[in-house]
GROMACS .gro file of C-alpha atoms in nm:
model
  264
    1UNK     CA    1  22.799   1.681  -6.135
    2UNK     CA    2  22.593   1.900  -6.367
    3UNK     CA    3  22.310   1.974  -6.352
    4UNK     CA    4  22.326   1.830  -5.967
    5UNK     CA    5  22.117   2.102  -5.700
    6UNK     CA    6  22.249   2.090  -5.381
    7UNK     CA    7  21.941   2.080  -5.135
    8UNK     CA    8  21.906   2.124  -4.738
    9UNK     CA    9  21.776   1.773  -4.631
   10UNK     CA   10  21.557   1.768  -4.275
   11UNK     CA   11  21.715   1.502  -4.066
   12UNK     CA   12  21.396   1.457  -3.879
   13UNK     CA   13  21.150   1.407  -4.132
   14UNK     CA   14  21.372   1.420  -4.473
   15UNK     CA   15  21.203   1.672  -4.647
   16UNK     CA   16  21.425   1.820  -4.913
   17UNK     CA   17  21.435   2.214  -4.971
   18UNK     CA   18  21.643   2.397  -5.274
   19UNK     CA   19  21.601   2.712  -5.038
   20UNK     CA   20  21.708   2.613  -4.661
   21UNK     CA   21  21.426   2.740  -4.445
   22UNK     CA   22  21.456   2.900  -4.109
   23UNK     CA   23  21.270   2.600  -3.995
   24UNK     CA   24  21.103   2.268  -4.165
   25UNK     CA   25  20.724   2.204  -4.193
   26UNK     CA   26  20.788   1.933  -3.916
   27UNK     CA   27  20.906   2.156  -3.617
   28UNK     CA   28  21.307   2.121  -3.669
   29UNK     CA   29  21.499   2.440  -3.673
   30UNK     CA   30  21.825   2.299  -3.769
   31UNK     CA   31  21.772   2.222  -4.125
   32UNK     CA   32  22.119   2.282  -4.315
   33UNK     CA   33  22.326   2.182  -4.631
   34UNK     CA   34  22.532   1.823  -4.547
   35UNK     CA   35  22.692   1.638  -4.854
   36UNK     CA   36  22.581   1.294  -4.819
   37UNK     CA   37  22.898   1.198  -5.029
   38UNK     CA   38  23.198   1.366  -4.962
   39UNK     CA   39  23.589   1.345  -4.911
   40UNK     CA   40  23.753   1.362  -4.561
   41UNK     CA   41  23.857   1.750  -4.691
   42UNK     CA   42  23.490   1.846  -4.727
   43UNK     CA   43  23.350   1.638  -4.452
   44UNK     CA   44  23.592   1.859  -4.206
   45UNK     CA   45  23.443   2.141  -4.364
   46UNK     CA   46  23.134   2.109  -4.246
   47UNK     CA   47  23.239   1.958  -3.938
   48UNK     CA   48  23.093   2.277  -3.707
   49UNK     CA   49  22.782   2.255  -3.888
   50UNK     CA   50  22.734   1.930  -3.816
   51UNK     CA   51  22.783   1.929  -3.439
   52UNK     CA   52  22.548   2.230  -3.409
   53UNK     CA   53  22.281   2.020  -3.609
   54UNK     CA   54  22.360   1.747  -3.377
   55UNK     CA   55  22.271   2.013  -3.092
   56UNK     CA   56  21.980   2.112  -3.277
   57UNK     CA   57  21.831   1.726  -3.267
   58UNK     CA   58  21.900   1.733  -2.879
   59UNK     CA   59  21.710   2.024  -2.815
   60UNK     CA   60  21.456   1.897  -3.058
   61UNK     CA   61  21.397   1.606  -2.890
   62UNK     CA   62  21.361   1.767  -2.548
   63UNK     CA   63  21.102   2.000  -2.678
   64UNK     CA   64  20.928   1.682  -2.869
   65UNK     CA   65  20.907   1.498  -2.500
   66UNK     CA   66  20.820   1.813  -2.316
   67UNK     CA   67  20.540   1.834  -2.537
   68UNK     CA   68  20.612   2.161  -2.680
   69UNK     CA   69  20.640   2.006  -3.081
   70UNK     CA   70  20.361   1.806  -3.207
   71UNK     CA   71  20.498   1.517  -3.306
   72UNK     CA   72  20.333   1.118  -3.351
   73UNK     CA   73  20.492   0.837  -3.130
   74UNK     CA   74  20.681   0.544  -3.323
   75UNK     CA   75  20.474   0.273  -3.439
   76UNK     CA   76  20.596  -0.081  -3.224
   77UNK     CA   77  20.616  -0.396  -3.230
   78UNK     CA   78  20.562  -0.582  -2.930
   79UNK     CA   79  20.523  -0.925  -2.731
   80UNK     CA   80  20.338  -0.997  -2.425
   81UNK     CA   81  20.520  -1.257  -2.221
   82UNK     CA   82  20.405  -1.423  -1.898
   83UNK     CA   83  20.534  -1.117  -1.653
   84UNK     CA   84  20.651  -0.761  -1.910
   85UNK     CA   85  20.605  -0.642  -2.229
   86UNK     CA   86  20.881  -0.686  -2.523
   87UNK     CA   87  20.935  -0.358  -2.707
   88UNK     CA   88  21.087  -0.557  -2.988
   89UNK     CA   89  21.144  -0.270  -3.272
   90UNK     CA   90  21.021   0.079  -3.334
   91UNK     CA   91  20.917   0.123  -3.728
   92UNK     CA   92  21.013   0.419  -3.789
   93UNK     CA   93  21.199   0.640  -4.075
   94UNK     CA   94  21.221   0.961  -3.895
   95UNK     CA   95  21.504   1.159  -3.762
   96UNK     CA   96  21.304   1.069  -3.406
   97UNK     CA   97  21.204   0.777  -3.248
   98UNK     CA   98  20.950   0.819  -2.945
   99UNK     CA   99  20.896   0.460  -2.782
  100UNK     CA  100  20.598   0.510  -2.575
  101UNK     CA  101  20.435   0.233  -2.490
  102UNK     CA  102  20.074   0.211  -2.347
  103UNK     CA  103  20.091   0.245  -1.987
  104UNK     CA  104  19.919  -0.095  -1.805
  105UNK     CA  105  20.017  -0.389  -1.522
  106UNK     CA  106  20.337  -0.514  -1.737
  107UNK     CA  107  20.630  -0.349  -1.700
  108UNK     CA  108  20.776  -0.257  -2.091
  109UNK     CA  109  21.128  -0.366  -2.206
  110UNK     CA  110  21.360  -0.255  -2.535
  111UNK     CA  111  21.491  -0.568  -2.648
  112UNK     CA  112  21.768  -0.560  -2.882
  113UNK     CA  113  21.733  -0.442  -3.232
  114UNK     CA  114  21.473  -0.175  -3.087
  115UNK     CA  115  21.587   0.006  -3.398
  116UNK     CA  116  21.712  -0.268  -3.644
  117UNK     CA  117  21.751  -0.132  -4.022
  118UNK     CA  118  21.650   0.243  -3.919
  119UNK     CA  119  21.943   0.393  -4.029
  120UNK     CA  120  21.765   0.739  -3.993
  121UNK     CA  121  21.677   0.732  -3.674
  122UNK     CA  122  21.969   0.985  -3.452
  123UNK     CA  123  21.707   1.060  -3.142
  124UNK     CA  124  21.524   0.812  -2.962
  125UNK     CA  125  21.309   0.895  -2.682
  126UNK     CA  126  21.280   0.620  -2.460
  127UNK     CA  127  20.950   0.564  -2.203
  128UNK     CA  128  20.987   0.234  -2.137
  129UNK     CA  129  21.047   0.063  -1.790
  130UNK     CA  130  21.356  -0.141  -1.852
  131UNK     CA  131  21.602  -0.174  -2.173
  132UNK     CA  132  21.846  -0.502  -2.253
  133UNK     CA  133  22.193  -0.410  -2.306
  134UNK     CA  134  22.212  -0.442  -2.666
  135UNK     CA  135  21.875  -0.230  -2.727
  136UNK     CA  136  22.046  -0.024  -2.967
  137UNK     CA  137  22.243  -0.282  -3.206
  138UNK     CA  138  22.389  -0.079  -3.461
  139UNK     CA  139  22.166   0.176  -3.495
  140UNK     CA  140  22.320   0.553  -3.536
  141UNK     CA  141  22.122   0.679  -3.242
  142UNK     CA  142  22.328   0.941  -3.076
  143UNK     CA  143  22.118   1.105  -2.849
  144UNK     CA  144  21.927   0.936  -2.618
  145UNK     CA  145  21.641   1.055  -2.308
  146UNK     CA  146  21.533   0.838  -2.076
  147UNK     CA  147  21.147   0.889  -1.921
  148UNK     CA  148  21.054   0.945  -1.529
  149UNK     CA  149  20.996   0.578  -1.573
  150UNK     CA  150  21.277   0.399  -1.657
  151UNK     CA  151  21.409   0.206  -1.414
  152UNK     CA  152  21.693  -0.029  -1.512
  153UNK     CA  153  21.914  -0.181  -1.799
  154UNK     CA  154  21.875  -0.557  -1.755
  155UNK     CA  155  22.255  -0.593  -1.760
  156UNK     CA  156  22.365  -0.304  -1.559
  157UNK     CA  157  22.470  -0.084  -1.822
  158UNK     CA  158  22.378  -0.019  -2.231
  159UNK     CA  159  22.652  -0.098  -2.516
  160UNK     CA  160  22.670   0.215  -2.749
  161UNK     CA  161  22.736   0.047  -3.081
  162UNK     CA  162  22.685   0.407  -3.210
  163UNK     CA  163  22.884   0.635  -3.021
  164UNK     CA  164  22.616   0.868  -2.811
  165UNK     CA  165  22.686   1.257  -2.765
  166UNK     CA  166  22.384   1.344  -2.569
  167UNK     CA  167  22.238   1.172  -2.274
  168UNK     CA  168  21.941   1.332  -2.112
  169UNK     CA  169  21.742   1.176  -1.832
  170UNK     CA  170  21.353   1.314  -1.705
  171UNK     CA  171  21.413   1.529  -1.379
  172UNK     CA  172  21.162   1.341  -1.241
  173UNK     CA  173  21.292   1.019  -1.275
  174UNK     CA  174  21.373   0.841  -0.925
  175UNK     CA  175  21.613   0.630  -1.070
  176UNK     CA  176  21.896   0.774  -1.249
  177UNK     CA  177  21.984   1.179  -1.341
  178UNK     CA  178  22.220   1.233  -1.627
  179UNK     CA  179  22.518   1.582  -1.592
  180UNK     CA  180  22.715   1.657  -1.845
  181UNK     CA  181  22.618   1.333  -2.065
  182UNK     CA  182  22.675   1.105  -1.797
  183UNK     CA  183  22.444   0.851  -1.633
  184UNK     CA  184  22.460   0.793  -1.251
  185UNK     CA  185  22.201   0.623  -1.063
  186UNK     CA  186  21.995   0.876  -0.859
  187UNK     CA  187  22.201   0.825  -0.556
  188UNK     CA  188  22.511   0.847  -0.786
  189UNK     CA  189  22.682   0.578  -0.619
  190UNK     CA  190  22.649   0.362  -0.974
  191UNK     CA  191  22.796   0.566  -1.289
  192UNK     CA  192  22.592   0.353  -1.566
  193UNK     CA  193  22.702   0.560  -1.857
  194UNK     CA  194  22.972   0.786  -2.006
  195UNK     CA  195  22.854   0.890  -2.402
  196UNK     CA  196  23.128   0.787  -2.623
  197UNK     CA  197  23.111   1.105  -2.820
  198UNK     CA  198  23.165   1.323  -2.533
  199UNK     CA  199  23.396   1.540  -2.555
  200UNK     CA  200  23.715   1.649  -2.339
  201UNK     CA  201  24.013   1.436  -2.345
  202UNK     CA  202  24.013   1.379  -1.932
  203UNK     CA  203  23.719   1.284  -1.693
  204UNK     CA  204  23.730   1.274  -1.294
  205UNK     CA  205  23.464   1.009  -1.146
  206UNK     CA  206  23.269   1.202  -0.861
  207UNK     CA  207  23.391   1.052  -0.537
  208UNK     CA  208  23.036   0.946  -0.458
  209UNK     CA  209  23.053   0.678  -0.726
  210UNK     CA  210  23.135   0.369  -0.610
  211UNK     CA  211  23.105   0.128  -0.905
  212UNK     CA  212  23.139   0.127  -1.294
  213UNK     CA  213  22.854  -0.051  -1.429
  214UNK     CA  214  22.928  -0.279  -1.751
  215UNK     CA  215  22.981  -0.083  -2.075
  216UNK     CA  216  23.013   0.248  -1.843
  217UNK     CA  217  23.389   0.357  -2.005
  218UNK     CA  218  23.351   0.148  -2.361
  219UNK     CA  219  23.585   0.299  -2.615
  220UNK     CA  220  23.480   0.700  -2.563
  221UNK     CA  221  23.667   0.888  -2.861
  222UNK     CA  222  23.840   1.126  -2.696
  223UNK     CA  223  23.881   1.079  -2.339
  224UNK     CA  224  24.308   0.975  -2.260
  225UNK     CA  225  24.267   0.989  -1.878
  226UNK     CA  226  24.002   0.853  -1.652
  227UNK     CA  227  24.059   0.915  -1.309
  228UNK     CA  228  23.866   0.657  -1.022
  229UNK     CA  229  23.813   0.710  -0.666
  230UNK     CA  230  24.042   0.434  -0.473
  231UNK     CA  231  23.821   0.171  -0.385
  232UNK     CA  232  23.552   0.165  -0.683
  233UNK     CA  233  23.441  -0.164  -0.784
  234UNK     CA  234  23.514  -0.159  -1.204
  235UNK     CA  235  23.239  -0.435  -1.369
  236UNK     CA  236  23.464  -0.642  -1.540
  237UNK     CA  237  23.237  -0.514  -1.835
  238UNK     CA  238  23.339  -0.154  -1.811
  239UNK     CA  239  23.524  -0.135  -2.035
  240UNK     CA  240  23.376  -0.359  -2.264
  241UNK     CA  241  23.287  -0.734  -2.317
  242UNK     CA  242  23.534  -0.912  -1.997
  243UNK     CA  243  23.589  -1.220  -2.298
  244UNK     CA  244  23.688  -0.940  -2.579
  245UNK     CA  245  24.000  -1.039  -2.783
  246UNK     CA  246  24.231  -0.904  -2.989
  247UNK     CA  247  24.371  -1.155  -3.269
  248UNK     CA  248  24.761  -1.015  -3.310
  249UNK     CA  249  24.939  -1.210  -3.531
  250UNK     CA  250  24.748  -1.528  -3.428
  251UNK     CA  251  24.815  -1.433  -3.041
  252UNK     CA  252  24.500  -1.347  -2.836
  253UNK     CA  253  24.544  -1.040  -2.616
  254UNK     CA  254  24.250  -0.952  -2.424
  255UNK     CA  255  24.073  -0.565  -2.524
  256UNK     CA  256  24.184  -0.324  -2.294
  257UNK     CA  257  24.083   0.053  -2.273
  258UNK     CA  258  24.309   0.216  -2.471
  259UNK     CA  259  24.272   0.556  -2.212
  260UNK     CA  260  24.489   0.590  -1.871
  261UNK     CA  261  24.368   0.508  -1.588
  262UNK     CA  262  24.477   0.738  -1.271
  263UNK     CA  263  24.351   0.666  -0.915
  264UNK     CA  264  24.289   0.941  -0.678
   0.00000   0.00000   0.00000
């Protein structure tokens, strides 16, 4: 269009720049040029670009909870009920969402829509104690880390409306670790969560594992073949909701995962 300037947007804070600095007034160092509106043709274009951005946020994020970026918690709302804490949304319109609830006797819980209508948020930080299965809704979060704190998903496992490409879990934590962007339980006998966006076409569950927790394996892009230790016990959730359904031609066929499965 004429007249139209192309300008670097910050995905963090959205601070616009003609020039694109070495690194935004807010702390991110991955500020580039990404059409908003584009064709499939020019969206591939700047398809590297956009995964090392998406890198970029990750290692933001890290250095945001590690305190080495200064950088405000989300403002919350919340609910005190009889025996926890609701986290019920974060307001926030940044690039970042830190939940970090004040620390007392009531254990703290994400509730679903956590991030309802933030469509800018692609980080979230999460300190809370416990987080429903639906906490992210259909928010385009797609990297998540978990805090030493966190202890459970109220429903085994978290549905990634948004695929996630990172998942990141505090060292410290005494409840879960996270390698190669997927969740086990510390003992990693439970394997909670494999990020959709992760890539490689095959996965091999450690033989440690011995369950899939619900939502564990639901619809990753890329993976074709999953291979399971004989004996695991599969949620009937893994692989998504057990009471999905396909409507084919006015037949109901139940959702299956549309990867191989291979026993070993």
């Amino acid at each position: 269009m004429f007249g139209m300037i192309e300008k670097s947007r910050c995905p963090i804070c959205g601070k616009e720049y003609e020039i694109t600095p070495e690194a935004c007034k807010c702390g991110f160092d991955g500020v580039m040029f990404m059409p908003d509106f584009c064709t499939d043709t020019v969206r591939q274009k700047y398809e590297a670009q956009a995964k090392e951005q998406l890198f970029r946020i990750y290692k933001f994020a890290k250095q945001v909870y590690y305190g080495e970026v200064t950088y405000n918690k989300s403002e919350l709302v919340t609910y005190v009920r009889e025996d926890h804490i609701d986290i019920d949304e974060a307001l926030e319109t940044r690039g970042l969402a830190v939940v970090d609830p004040p620390k007392g006797a009531l254990p703290t819980v994400a509730v679903e829509g956590l991030l309802a209508m933030r469509a800018n948020v692609r980080a979230l930080i999460l300190n809370t104690n416990e987080a429903e299965y639906n906490m992210l809704d259909e928010s385009p979060v797609e990297v998540l880390l978990l805090g030493a704190d966190f202890k459970r998903f109220r429903d085994g496992g978290l549905w990634q409306s948004h695929p996630l490409r990172y998942l990141w879990v505090d060292g410290k934590s005494k409840h879960f670790e996270a390698d190669d962007n997927v969740l086990f339980s510390k003992d990693r006998k439970r394997l909670h969560l494999y990020a959709r966006s992760r890539p490689g076409d095959e996965y091999r569950v450690p033989e440690s594992v011995k369950s899939l927790e619900p939502y564990s394996f639901f619809a990753p892009r890329y993976l074709k073949r999953l291979y399971l230790p004989r004996g695991i016990r599969v949620s009937e959730d893994a692989f998504g909701a057990h009471d999905s359904y396909w409507d084919r031609d006015g037949v109901l066929e139940k959702v299956r995962p549309e990867f191989e499965i291979i026993y070993y």
